[in-house]
Tab-separated table of C-alpha atoms and ligand atoms in Angstrom:
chain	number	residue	atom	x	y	z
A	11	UNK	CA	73.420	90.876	76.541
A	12	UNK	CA	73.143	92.488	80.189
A	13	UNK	CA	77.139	93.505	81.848
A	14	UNK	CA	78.844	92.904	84.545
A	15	UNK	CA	79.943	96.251	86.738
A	16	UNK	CA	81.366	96.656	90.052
A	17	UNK	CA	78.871	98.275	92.192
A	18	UNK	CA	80.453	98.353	95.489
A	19	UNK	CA	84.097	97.852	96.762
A	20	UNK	CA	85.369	97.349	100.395
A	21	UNK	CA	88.964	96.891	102.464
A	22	UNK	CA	90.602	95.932	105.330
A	23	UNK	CA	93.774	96.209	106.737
A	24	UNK	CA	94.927	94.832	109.940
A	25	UNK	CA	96.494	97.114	112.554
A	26	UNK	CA	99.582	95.804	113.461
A	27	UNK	CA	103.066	97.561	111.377
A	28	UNK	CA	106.236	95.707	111.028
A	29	UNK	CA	108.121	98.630	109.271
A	30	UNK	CA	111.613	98.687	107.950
A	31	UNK	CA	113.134	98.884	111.108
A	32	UNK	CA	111.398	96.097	112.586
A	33	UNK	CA	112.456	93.748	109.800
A	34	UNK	CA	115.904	95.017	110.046
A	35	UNK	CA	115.880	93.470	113.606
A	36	UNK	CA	114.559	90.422	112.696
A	37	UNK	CA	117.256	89.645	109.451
A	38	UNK	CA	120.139	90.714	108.328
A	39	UNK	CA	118.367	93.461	105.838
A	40	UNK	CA	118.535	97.397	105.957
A	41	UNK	CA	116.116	100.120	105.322
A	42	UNK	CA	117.770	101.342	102.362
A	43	UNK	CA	118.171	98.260	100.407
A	44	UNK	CA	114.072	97.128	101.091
A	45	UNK	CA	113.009	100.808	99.839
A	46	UNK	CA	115.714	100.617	96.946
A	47	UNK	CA	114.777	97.233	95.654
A	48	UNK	CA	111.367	97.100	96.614
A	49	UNK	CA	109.721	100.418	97.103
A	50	UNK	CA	108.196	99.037	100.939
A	51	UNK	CA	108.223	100.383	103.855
A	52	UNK	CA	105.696	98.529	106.300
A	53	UNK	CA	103.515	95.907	106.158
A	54	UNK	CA	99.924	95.597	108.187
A	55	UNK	CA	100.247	92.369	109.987
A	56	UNK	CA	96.992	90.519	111.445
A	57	UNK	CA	96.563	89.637	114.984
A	58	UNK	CA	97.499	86.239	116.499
A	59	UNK	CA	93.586	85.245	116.273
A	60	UNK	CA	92.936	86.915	113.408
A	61	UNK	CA	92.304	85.015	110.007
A	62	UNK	CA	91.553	84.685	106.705
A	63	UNK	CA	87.550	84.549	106.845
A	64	UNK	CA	87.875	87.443	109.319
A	65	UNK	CA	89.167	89.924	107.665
A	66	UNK	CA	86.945	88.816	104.654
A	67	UNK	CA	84.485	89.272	106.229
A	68	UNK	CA	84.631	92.637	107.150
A	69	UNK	CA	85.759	93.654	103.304
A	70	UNK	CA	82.950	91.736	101.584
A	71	UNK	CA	80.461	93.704	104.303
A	72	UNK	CA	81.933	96.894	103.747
A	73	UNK	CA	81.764	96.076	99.523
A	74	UNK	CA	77.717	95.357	100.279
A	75	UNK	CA	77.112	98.039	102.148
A	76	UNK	CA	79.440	100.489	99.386
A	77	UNK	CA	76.924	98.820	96.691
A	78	UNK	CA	73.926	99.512	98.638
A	79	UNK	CA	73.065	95.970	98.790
A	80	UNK	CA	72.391	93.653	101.928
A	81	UNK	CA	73.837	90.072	102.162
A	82	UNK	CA	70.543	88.240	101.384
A	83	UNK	CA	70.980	90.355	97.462
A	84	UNK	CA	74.527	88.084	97.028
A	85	UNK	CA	74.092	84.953	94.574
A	86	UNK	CA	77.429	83.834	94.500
A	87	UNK	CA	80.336	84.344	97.272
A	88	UNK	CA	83.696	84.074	95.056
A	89	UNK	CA	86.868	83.925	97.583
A	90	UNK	CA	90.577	84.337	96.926
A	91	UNK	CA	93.223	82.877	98.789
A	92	UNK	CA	96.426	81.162	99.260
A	93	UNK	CA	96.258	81.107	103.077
A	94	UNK	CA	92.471	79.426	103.997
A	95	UNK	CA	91.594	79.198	107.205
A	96	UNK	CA	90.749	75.494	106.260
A	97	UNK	CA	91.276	73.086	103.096
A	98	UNK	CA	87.229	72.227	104.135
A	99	UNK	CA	85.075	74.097	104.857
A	100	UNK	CA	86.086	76.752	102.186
A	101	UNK	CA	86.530	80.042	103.674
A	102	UNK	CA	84.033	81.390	101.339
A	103	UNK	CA	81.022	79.185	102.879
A	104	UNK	CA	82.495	80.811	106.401
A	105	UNK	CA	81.899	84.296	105.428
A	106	UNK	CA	78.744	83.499	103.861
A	107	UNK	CA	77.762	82.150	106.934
A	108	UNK	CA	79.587	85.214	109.004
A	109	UNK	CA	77.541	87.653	106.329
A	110	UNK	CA	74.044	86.148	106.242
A	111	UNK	CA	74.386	85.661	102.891
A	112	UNK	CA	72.031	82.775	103.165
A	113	UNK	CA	70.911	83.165	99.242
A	114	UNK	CA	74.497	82.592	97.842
A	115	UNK	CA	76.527	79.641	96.588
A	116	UNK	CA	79.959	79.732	97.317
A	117	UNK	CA	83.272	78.732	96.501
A	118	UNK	CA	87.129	79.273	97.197
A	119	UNK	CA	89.733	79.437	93.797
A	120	UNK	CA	93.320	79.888	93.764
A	121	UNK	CA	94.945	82.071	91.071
A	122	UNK	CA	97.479	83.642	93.908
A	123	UNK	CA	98.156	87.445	93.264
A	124	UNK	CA	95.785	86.772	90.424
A	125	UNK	CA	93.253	86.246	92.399
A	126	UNK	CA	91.296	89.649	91.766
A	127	UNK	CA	90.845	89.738	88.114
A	128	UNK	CA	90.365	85.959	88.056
A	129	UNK	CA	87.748	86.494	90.230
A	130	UNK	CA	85.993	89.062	88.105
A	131	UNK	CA	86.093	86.801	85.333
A	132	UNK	CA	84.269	84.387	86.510
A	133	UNK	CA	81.735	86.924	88.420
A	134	UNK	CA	81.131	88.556	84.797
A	135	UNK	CA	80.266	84.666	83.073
A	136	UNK	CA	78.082	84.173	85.794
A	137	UNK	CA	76.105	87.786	85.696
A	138	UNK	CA	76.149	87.340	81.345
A	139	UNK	CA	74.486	84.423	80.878
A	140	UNK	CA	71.905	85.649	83.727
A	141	UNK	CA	72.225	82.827	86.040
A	142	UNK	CA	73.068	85.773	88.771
A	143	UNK	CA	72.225	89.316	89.655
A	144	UNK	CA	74.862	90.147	92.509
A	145	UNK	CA	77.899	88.016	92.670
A	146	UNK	CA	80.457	89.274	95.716
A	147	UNK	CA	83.973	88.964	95.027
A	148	UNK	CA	86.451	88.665	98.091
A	149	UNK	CA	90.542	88.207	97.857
A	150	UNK	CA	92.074	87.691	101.352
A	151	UNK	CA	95.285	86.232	103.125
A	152	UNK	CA	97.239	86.200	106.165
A	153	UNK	CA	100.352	85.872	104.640
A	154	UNK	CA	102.176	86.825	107.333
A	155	UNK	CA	101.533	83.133	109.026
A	156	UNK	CA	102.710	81.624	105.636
A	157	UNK	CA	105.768	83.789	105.581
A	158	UNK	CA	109.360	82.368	107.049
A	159	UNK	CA	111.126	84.906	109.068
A	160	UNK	CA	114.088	83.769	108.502
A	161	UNK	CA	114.121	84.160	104.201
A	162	UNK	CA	115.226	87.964	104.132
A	163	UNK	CA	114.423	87.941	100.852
A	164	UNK	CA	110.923	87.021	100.969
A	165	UNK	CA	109.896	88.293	104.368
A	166	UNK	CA	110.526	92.000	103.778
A	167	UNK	CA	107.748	91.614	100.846
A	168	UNK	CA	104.460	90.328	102.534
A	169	UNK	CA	101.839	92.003	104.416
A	170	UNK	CA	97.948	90.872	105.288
A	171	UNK	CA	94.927	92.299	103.720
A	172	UNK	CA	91.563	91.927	102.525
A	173	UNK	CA	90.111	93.757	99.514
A	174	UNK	CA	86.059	92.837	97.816
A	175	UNK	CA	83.866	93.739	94.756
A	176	UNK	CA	80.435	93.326	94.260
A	177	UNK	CA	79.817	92.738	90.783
A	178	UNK	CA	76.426	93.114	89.588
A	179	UNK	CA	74.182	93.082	86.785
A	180	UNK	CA	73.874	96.553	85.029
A	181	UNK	CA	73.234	98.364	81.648
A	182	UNK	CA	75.993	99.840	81.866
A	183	UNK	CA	79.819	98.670	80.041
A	184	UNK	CA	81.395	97.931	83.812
A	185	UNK	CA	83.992	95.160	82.940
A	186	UNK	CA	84.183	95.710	79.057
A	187	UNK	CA	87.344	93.143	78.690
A	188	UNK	CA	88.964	90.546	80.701
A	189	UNK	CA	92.627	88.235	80.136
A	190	UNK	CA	93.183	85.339	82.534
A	191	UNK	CA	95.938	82.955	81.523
A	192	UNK	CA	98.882	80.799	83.173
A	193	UNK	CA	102.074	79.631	82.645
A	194	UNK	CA	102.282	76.329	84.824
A	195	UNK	CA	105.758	75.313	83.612
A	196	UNK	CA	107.171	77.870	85.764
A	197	UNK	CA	104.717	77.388	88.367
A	198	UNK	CA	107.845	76.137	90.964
A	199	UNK	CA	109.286	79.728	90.817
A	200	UNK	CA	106.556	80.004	93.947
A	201	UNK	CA	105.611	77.407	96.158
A	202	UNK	CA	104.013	76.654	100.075
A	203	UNK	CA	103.400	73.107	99.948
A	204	UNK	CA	100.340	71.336	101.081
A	205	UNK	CA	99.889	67.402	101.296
A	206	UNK	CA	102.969	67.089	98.961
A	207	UNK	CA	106.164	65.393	100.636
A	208	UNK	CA	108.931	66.872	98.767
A	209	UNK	CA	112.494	67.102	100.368
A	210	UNK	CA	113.758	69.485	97.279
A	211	UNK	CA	111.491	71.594	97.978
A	212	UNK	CA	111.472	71.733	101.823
A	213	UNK	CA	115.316	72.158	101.707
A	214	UNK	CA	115.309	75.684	100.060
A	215	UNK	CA	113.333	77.022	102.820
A	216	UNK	CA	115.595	78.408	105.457
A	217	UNK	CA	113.559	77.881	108.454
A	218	UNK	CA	112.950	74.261	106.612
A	219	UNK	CA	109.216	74.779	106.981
A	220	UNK	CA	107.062	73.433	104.000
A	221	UNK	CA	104.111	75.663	104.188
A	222	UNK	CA	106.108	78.539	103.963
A	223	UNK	CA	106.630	80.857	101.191
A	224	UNK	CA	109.592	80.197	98.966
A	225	UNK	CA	110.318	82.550	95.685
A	226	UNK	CA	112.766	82.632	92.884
A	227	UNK	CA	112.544	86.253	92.754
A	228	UNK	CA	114.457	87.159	89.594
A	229	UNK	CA	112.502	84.848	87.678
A	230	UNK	CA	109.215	85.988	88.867
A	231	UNK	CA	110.035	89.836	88.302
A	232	UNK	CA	111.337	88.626	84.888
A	233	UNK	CA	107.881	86.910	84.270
A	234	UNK	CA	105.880	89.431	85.967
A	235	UNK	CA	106.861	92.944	83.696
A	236	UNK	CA	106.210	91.098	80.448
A	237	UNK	CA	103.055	89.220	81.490
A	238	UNK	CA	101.768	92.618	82.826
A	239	UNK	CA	102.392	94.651	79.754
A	240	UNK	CA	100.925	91.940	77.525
A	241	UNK	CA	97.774	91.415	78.961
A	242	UNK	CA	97.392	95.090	79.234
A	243	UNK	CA	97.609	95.232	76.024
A	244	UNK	CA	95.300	92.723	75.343
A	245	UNK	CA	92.869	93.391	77.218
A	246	UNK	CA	92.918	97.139	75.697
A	247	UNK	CA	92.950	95.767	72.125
A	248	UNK	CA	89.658	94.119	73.175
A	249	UNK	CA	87.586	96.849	74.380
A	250	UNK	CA	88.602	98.631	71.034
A	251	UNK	CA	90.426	101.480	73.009
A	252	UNK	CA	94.393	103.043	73.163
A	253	UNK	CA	96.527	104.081	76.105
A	254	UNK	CA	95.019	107.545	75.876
A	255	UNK	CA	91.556	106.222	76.893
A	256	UNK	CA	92.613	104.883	80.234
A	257	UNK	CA	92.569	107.660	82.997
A	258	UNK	CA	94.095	105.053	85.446
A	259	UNK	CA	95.973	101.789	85.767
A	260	UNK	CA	95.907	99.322	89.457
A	261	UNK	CA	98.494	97.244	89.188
A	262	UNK	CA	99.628	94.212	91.845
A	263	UNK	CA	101.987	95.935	94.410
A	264	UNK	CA	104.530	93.464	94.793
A	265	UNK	CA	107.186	95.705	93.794
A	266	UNK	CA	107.984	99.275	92.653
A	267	UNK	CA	110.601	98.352	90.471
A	268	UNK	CA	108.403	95.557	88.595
A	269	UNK	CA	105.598	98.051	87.901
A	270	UNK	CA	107.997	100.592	86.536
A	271	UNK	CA	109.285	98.176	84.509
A	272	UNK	CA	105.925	97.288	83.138
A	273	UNK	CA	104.590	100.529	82.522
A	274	UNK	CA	107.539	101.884	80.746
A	275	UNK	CA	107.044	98.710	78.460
A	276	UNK	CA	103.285	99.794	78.209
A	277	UNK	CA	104.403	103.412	77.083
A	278	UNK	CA	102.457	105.379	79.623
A	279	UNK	CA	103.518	108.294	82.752
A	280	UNK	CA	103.732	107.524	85.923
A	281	UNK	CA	100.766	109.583	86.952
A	282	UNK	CA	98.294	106.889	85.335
A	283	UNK	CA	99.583	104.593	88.455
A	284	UNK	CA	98.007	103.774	91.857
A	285	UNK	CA	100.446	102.525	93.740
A	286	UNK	CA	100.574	101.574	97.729
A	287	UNK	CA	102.877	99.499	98.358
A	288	UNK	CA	104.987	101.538	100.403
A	289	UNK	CA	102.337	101.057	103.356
A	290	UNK	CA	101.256	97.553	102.757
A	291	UNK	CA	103.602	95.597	100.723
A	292	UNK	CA	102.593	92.943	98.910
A	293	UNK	CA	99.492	91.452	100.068
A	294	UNK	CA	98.771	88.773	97.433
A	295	UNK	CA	95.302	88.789	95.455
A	296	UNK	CA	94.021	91.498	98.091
A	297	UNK	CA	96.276	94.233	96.787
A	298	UNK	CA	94.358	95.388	93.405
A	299	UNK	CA	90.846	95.702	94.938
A	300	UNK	CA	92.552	97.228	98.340
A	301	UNK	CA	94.249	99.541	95.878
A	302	UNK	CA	90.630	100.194	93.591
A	303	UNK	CA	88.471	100.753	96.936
A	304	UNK	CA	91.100	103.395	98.121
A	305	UNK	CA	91.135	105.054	94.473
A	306	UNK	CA	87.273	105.430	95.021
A	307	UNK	CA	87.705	106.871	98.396
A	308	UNK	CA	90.022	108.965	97.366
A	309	UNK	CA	88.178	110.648	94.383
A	310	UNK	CA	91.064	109.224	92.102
A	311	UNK	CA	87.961	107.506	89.727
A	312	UNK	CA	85.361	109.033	88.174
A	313	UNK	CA	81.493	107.633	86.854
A	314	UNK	CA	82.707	106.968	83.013
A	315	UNK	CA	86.545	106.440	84.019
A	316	UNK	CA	88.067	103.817	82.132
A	317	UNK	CA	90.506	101.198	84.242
A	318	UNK	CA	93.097	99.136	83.746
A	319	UNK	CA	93.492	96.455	86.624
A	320	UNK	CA	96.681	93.837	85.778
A	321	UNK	CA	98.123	91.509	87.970
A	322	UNK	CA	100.497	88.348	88.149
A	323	UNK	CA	101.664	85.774	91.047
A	324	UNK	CA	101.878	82.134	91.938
A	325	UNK	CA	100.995	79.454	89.505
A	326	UNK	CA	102.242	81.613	87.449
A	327	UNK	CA	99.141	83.294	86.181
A	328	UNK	CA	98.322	86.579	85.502
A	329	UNK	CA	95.684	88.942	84.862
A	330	UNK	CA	94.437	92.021	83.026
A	331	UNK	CA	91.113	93.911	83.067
A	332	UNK	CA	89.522	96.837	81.753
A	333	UNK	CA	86.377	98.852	83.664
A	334	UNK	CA	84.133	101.503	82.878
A	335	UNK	CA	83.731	103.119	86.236
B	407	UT7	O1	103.157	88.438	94.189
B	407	UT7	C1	104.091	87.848	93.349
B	407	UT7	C2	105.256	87.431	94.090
B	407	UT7	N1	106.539	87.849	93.878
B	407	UT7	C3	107.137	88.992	93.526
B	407	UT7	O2	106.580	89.905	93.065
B	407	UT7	C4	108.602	89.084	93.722
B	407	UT7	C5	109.384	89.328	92.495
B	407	UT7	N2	110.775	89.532	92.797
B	407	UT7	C6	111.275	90.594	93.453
B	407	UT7	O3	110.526	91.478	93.845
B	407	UT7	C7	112.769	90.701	93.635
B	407	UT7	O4	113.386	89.633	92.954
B	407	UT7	C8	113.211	90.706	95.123
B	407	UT7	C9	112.785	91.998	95.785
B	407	UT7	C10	112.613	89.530	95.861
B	407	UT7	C11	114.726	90.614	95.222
B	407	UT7	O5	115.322	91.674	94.460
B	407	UT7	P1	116.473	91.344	93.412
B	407	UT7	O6	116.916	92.609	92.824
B	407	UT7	O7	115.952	90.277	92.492
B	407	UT7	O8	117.620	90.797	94.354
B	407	UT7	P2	118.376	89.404	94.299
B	407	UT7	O9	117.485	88.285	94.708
B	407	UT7	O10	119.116	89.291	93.001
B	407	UT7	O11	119.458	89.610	95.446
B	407	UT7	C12	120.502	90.591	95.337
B	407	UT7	C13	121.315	90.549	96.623
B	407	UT7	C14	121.728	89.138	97.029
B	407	UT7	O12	123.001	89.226	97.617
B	407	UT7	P3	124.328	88.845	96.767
B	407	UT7	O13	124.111	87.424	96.346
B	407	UT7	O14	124.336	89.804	95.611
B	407	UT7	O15	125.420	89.049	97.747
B	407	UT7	C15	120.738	88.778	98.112
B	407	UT7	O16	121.240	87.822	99.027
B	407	UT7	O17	120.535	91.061	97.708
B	407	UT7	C16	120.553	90.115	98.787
B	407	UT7	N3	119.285	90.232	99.494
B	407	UT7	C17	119.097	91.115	100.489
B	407	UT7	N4	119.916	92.013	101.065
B	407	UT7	C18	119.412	92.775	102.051
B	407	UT7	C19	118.119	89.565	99.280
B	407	UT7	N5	117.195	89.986	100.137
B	407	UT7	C20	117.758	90.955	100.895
B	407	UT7	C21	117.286	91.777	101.928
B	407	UT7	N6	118.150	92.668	102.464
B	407	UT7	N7	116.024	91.726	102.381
């Protein structure tokens, strides 16, 4: 059976910093207790004008050009986000438009902070069972207009960003194992409400604005260490490897002291970790392959390299992945 292997990644980040002591002048929060509790210290915020496709755009053309592909190679446009530009027409069918990707289907999905390795999932069925060659996979959001300015405790997390893979057809192992799974009982822990008129839910928002982001953020750190560690796990078992095998580990940066949590419940150092959150925050599904594409640049993977990419969020789902670079 022919694999599934990233063959080109690509970012963005907006220009635009709130730092630390721009969100201490907008709530009643300090420096000390964000870095403390969180590990952030700015957030890349996107302009005014500046949306969801956009910035997709510009990572899925950078993740083309990385693979040494053009847009008219792309079967399938797979697009991540919480924060579309419109319910219809899905962002993904704008940037296939904005691309030139005139040979590709394409579709939106929402798996939140999940988004990534969801998204690989799906890229790998499609690329095993031969229907495609070259499927592009895009995770973007402007959180920052779903965030409410006045919910200290949620605003200090979010930044904007766009991260893409392409995932292509090779001989080689690329994505050896994948573990995608949700636990929609809990899935109030994080809402933004749509069409849905629902007073309860409205009311815990303090600006009282529904499409804002609201978070029970105990609950989801509880969730989020043991659902990361698990599907590590997993996803490790799978490929038939240990802890020693993997050179380095990607996790979601939503917070420092959730991913310290998790690896110590994995059993591995510190120096296995990519971790960025300190300059961007937590960016939803964009974070992992923002975080992967600046482990490339930065000669932190090697051809052979064997990844672990875990993430959890909204819904709440998770997911875990293992690569061979
Ligand atoms: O992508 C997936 C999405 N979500 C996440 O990853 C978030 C998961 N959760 C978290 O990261 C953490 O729960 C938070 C960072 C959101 C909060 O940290 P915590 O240790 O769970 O704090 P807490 O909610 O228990 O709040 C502790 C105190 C409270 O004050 P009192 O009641 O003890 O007086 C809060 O009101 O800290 C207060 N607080 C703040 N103080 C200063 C909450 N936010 C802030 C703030 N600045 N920004």
């Amino acid at each position: 059976m022919v694999n599934a292997k990233i063959s080109g990644v690509g970012g963005y980040i907006p220009e635009k910093v709130y730092d630390n002591a721009y969100m201490e002048s907008i709530v009643d929060t300090n420096d000390e207790w964000i870095t403390r509790r969180t590990g952030i210290k700015e957030r890349h915020i996107s302009a005014d004008n500046e949306y969801t496709t956009d910035m997709a755009t510009i990572a899925g053309k950078r993740a083309i050009e990385n693979a040494g592909l053009t847009a008219e190679d792309i079967d399938l446009i797979l697009l991540a986000t919480v924060t579309p530009d419109y319910f219809t027409p899905a962002c993904s069918c704008i940037v296939q438009h904005n691309l030139g990707a005139i040979n590709a289907a394409a579709f939106d999905y929402n798996a939140a902070c999940s988004g990534f390795v969801t998204g690989l999932t799906i890229a790998k069925q499609f690329i095993q069972t031969g229907t495609y060659k070259n499927v592009l996979v895009i995770c973007a959001d402007v959180l920052s207009k779903a965030t409410d300015y006045k919910d200290r405790a949620t605003c200090v997390l979010f930044g904007d960003a766009a991260g893409a893979a392409v995932v292509s057809a090779s001989e080689e192992r690329g994505i050896i194992s994948t573990d995608i799974g949700a636990d929609g009982s809990s899935g109030l822990a994080i809402t933004s409400l749509a069409y849905r008129d629902d007073e309860e839910e409205t009311e815990k928002r303090v600006s009282r604005k529904k499409d804002t982001i609201w978070m029970a953020g105990q609950a989801v750190m509880k969730f989020a260490v043991k659902a990361m560690a698990d599907a590590s796990q997993r996803v490790i078992d799978e490929a038939g490897l240990t802890w020693d095998d993997i050179e380095l580990v990607i996790p979601h940066q939503a917070n420092y002291r959730i991913v310290d949590s998790a690896i110590k419940r994995m059993g591995i150092s510190k120096d296995k970790v990519f971790l960025n959150l300190e300059k961007y925050g937590n960016t939803s599904a964009s974070c992992i392959p923002v975080a992967l594409t600046q482990a490339v640049e930065q000669g932190k993977i090697k051809k052979g390299d064997k990844i672990v990419l875990v993430g959890f969020g909204g819904g709440l789902t998770w997911g875990a992945a293992v690569l061979e670079w």
